[in-house]
PDB file of C-alpha atoms and ligand atoms in Angstrom:
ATOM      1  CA  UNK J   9     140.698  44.099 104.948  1.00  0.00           C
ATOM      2  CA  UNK J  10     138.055  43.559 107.866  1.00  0.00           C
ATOM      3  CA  UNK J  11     139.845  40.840 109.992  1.00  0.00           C
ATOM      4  CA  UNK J  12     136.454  41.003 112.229  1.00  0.00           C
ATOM      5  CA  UNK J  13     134.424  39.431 109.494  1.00  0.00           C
ATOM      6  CA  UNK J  14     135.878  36.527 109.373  1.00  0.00           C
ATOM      7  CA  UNK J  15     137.482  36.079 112.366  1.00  0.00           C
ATOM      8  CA  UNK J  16     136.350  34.035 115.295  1.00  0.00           C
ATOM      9  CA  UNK J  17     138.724  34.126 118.364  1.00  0.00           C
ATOM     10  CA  UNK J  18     137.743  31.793 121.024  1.00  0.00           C
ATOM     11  CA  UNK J  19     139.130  31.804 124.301  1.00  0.00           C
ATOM     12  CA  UNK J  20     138.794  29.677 127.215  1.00  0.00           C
ATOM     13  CA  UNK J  21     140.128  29.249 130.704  1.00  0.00           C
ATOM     14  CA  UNK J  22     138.589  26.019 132.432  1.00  0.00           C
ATOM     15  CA  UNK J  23     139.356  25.843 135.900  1.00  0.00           C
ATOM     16  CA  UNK J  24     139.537  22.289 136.977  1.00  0.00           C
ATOM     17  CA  UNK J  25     140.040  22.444 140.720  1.00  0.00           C
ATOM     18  CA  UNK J  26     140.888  24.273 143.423  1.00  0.00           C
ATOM     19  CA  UNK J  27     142.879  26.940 141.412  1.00  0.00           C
ATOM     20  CA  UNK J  28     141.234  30.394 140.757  1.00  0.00           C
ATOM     21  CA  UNK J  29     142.006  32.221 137.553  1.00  0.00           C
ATOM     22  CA  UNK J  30     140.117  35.008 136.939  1.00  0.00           C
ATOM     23  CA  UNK J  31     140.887  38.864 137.529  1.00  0.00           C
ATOM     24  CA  UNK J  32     143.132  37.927 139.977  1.00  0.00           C
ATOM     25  CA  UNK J  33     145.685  36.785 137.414  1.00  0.00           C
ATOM     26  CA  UNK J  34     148.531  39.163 137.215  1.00  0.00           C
ATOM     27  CA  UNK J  35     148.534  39.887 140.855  1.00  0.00           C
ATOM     28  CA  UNK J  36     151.458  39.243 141.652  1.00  0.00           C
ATOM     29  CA  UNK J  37     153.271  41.925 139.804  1.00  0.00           C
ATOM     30  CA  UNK J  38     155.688  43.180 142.361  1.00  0.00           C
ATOM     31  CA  UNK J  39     157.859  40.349 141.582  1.00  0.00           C
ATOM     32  CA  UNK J  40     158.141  40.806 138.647  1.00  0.00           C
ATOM     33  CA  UNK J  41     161.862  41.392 136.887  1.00  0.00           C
ATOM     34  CA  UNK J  42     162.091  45.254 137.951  1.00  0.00           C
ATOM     35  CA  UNK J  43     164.826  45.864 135.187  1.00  0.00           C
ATOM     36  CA  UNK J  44     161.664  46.350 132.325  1.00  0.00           C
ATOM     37  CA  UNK J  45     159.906  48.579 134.047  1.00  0.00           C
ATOM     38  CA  UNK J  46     158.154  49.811 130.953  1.00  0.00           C
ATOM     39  CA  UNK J  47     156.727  46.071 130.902  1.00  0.00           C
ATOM     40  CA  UNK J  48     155.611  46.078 134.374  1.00  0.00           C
ATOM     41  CA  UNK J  49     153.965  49.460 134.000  1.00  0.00           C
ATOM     42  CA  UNK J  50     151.993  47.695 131.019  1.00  0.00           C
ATOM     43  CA  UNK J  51     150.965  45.002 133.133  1.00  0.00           C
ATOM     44  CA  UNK J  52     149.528  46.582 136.178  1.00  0.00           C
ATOM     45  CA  UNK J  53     148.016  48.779 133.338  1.00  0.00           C
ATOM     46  CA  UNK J  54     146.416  46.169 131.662  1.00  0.00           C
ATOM     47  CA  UNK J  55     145.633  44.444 135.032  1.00  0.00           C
ATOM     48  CA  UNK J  56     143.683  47.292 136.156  1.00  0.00           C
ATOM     49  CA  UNK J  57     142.327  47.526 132.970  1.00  0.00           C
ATOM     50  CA  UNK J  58     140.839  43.731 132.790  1.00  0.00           C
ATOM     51  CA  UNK J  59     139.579  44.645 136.393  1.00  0.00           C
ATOM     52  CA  UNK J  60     137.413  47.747 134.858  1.00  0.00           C
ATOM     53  CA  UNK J  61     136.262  45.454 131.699  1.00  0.00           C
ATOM     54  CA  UNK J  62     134.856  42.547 134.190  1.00  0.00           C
ATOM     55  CA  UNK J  63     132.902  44.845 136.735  1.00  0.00           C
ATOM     56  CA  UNK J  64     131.547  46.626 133.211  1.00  0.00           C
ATOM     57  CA  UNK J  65     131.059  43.274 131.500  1.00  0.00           C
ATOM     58  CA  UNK J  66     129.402  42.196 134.685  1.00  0.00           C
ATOM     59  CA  UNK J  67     126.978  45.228 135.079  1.00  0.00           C
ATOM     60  CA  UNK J  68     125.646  44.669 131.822  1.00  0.00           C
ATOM     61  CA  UNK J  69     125.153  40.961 131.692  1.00  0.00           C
ATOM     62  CA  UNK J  70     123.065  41.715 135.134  1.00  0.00           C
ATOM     63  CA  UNK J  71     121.134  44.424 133.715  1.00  0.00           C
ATOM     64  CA  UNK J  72     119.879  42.114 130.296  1.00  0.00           C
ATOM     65  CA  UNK J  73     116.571  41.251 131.197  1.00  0.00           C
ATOM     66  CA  UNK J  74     117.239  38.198 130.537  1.00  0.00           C
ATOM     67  CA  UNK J  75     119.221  36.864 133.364  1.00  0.00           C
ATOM     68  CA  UNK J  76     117.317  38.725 135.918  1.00  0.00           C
ATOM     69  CA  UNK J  77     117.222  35.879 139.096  1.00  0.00           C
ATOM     70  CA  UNK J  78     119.294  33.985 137.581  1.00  0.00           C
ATOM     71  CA  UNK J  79     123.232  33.446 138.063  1.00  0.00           C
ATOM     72  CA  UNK J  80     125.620  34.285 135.870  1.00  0.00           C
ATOM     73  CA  UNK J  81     128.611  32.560 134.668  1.00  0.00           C
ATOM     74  CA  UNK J  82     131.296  33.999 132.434  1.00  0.00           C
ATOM     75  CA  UNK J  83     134.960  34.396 132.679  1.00  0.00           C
ATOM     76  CA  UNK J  84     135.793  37.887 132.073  1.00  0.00           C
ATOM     77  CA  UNK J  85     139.820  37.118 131.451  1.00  0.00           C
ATOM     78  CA  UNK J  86     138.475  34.973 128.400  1.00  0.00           C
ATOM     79  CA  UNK J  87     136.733  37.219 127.283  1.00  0.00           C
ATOM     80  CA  UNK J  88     139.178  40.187 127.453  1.00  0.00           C
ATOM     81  CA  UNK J  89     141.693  38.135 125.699  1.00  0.00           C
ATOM     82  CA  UNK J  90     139.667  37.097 123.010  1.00  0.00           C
ATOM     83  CA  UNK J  91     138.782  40.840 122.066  1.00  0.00           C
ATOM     84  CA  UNK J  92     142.856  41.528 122.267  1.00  0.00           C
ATOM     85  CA  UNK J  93     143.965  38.994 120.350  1.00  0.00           C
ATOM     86  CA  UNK J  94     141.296  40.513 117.495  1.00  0.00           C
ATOM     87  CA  UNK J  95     142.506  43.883 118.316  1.00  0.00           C
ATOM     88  CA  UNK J  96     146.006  42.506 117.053  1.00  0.00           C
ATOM     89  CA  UNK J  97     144.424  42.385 113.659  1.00  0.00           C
ATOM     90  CA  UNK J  98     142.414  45.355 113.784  1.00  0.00           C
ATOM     91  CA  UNK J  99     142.962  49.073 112.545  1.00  0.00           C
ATOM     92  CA  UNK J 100     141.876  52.522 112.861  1.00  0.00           C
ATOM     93  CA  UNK J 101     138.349  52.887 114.128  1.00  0.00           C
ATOM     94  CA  UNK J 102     138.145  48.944 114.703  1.00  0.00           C
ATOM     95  CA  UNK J 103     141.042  48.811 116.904  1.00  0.00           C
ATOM     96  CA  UNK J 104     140.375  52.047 118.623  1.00  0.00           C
ATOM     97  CA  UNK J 105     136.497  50.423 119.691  1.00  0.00           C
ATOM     98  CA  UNK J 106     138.003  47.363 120.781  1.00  0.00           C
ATOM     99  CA  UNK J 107     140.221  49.569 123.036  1.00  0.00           C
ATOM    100  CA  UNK J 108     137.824  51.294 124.488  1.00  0.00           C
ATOM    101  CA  UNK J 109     135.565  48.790 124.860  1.00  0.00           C
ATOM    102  CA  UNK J 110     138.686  46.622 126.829  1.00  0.00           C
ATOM    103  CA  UNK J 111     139.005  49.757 128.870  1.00  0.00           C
ATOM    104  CA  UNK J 112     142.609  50.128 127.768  1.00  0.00           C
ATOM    105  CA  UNK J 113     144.289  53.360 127.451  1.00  0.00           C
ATOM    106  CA  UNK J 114     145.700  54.289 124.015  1.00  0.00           C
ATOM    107  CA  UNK J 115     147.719  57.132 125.748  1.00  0.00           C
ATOM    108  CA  UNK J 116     149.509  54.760 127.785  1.00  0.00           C
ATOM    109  CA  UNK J 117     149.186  51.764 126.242  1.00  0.00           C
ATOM    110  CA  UNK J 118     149.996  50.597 122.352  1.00  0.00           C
ATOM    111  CA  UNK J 119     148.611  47.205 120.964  1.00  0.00           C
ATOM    112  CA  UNK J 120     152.424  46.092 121.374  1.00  0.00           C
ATOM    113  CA  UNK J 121     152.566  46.510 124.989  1.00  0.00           C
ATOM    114  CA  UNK J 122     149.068  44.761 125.401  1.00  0.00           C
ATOM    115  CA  UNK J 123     150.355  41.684 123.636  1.00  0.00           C
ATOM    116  CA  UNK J 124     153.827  41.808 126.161  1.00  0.00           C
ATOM    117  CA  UNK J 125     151.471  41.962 129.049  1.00  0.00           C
ATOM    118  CA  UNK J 126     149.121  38.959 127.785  1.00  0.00           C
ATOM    119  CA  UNK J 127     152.186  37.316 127.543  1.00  0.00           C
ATOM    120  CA  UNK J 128     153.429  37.011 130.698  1.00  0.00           C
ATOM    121  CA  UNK J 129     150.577  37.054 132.457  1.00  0.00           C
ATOM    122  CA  UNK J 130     149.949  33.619 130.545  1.00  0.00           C
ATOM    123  CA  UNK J 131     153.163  32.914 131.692  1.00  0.00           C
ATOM    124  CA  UNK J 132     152.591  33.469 134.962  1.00  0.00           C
ATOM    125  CA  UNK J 133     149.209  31.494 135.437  1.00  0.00           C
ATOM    126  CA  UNK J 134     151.212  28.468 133.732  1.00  0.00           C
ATOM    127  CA  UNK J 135     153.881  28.450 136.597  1.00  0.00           C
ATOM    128  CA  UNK J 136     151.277  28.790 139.017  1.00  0.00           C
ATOM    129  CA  UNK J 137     148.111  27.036 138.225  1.00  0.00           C
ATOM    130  CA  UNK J 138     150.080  23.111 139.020  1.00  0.00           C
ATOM    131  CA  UNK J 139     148.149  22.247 135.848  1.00  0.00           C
ATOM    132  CA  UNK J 140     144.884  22.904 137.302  1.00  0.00           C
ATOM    133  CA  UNK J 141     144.184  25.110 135.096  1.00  0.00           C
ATOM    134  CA  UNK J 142     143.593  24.688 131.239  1.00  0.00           C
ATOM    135  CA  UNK J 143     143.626  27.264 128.947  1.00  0.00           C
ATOM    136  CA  UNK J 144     142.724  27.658 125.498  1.00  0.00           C
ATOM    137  CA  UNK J 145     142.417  30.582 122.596  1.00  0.00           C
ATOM    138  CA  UNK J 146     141.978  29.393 119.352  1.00  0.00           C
ATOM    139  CA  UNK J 147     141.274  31.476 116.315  1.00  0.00           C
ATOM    140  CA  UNK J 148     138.914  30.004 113.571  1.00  0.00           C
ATOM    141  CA  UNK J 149     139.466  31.834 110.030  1.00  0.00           C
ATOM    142  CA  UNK J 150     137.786  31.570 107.202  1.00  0.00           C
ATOM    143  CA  UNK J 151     139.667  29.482 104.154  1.00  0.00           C
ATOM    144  CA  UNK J 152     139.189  32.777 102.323  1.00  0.00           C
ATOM    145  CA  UNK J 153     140.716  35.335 105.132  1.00  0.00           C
ATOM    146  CA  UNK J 154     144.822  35.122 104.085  1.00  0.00           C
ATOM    147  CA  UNK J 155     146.010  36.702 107.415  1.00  0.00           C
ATOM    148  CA  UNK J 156     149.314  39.011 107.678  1.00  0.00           C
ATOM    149  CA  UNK J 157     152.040  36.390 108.695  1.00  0.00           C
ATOM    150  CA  UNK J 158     152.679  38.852 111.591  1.00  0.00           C
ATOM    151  CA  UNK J 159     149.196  38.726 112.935  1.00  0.00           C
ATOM    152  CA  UNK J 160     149.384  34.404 113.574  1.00  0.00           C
ATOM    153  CA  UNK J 161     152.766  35.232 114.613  1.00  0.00           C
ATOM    154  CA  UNK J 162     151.936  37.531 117.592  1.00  0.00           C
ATOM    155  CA  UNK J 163     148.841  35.490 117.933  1.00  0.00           C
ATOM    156  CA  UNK J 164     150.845  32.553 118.705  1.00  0.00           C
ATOM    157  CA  UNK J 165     153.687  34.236 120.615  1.00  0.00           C
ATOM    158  CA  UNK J 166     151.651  36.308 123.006  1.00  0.00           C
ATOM    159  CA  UNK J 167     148.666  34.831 123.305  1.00  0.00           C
ATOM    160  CA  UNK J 168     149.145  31.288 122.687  1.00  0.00           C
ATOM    161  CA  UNK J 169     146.621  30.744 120.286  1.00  0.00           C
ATOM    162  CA  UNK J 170     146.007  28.116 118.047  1.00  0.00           C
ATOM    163  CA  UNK J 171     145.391  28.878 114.700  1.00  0.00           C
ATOM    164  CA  UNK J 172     142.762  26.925 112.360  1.00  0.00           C
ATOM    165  CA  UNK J 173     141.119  27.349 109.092  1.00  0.00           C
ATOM    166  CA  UNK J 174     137.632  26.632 108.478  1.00  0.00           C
ATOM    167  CA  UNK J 175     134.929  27.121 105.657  1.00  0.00           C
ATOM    168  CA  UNK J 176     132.381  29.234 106.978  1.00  0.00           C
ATOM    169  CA  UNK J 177     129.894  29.015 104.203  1.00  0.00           C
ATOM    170  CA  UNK J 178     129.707  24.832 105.699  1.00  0.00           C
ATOM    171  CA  UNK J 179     128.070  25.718 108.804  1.00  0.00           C
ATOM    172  CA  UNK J 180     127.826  22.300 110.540  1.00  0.00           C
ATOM    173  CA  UNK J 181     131.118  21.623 109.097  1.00  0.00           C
ATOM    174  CA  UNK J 182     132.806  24.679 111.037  1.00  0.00           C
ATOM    175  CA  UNK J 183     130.948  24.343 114.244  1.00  0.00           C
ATOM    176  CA  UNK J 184     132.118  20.808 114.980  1.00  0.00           C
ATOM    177  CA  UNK J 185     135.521  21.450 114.534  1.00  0.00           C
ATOM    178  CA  UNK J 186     135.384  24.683 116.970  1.00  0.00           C
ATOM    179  CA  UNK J 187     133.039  21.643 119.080  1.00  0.00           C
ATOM    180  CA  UNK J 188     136.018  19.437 119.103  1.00  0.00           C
ATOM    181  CA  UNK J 189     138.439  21.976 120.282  1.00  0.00           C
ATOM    182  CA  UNK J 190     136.100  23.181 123.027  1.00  0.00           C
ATOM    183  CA  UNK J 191     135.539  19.434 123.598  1.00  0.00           C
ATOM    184  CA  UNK J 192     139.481  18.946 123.790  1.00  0.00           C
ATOM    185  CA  UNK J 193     140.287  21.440 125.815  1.00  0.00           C
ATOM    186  CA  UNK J 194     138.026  21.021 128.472  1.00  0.00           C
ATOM    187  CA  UNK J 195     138.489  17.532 128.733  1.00  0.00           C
ATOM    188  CA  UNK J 196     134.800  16.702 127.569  1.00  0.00           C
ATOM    189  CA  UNK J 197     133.073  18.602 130.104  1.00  0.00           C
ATOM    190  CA  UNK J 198     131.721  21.170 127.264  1.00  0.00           C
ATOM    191  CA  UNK J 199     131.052  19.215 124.426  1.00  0.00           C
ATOM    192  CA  UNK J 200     128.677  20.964 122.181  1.00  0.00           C
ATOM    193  CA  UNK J 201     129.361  25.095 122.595  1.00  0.00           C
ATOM    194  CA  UNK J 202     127.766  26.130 119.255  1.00  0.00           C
ATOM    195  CA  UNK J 203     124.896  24.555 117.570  1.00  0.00           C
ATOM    196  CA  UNK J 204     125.507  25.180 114.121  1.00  0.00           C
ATOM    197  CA  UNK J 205     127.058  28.802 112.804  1.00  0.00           C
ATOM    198  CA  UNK J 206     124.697  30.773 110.798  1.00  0.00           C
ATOM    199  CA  UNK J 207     127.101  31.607 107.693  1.00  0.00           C
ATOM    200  CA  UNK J 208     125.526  35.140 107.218  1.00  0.00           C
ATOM    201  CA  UNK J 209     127.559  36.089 110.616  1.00  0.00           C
ATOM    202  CA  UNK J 210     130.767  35.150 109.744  1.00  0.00           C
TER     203      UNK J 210
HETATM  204  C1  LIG I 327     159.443  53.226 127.978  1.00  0.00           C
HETATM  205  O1  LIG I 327     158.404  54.180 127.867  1.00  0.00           O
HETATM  206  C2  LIG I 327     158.833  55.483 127.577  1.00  0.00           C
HETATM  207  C3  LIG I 327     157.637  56.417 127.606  1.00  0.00           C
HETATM  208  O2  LIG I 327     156.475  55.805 127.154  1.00  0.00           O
HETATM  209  C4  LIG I 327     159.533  55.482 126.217  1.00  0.00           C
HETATM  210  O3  LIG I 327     159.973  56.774 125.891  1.00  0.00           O
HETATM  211  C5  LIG I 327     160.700  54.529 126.265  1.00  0.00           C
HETATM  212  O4  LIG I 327     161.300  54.435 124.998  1.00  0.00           O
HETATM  213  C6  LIG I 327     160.237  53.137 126.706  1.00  0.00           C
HETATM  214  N1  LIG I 327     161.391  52.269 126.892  1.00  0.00           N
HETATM  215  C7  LIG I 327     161.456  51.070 126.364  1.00  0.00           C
HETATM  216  C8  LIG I 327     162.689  50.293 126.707  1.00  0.00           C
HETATM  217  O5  LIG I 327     160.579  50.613 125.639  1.00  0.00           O
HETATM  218  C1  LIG I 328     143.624  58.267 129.103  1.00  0.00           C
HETATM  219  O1  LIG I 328     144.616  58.867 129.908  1.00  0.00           O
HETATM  220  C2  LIG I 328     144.679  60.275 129.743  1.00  0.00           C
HETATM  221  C3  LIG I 328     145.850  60.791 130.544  1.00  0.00           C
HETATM  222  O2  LIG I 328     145.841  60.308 131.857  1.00  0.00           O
HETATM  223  C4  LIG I 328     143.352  60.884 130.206  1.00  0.00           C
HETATM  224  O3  LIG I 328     143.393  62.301 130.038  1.00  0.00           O
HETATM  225  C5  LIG I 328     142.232  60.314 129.371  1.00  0.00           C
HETATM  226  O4  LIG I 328     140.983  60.788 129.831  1.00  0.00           O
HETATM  227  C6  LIG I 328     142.241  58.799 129.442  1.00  0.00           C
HETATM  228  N1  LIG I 328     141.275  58.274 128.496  1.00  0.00           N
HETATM  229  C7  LIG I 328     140.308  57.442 128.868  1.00  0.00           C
HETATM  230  C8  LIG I 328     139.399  56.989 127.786  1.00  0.00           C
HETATM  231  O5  LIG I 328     140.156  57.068 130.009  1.00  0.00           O
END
């Protein structure tokens, strides 16, 4: 089973006011409950490894052609945690791209101990973004894509993801519910994020 084919994971972190999400999430390790130390070793792994994916992300958004002069937006912790969350349903050569890609260390670090650290770095920015913050993943699967019960279940435990089912092949029909989320989510300030979704991609 590909899960990539028909998997979209969409992740967003809106920052509303004055707080800052970003890589800096997950700073705050040190106080974190020293008694799991392998956990805290798999944060400040993952941590530094979010750091490495931005700056890379970064370098080649800046190097496109495309957005020479211009600014660029993007939030690299979104986009990190969209490609883990699909790692959780990826295997063999998949997962071990999306890895490397994410700059994470198989050596030191299994898919389990990337979903723990998610997780409490989510819990974390919760506690301290006041609600200035909103964050959203959501994974859109095709009607036809019956995931592993385990894979919604980790999806939903570590990465707080909402799950939804949508027909693929009805383009316009897909894109305005993934529209609405975005729309929800963000309190209407991004209302239209995809146009239509060309099925062939899917
Ligand atoms: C912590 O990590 C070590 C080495 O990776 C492993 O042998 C040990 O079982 C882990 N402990 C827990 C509680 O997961
Ligand atoms: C992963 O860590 C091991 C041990 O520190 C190192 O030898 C290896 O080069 C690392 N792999 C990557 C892709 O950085």
């Amino acid at each position: 089973m590909n899960a990539t084919r028909c998997v979209w994971i969409l992740s967003i972190i809106i920052c509303v006011a004055r707080g800052h999400v970003g890589n800096d999430i997950g700073q705050n390790q040190k106080e974190q409950d020293t008694s799991a130390d392998n956990s805290t070793e798999s944060l400040s792994l993952v941590t530094a490894a979010n750091r490495e994916f931005a700056f890379r992300l970064y370098r080649s958004l800046a190097a496109n052609p495309d957005s020479q002069g211009k600014n660029i937006f993007f939030s690299p912790v979104s986009v990190s945690v969209a490609l883990a969350a699909l790692a959780v349903g990826a295997r063999g050569e998949t997962h071990r791209q999306l890895f490397r890609g994410l700059a994470f260390n198989s050596t030191w670090l299994s898919q389990t101990d990337v979903d723990q650290a998610f997780q409490s770095l989510f819990e974390k920015t919760k506690k301290a973004s006041n609600e200035v913050t909103s964050e959203g993943t959501a994974v859109f699967m095709d009607n036809l894509f019956k995931p592993q019960p385990e894979f919604l279940d980790t999806l939903k435990k570590s990465y707080f993801a909402d799950g939804f089912n949508v027909d693929f092949t009805k383009s316009s029909e897909s894109a305005n519910t993934i529209n609405k989320y975005v729309e929800e989510k963000t309190s209407g300030k991004i209302d239209k994020l995809v146009e239509s979704l060309d099925p062939q991609q899917s």
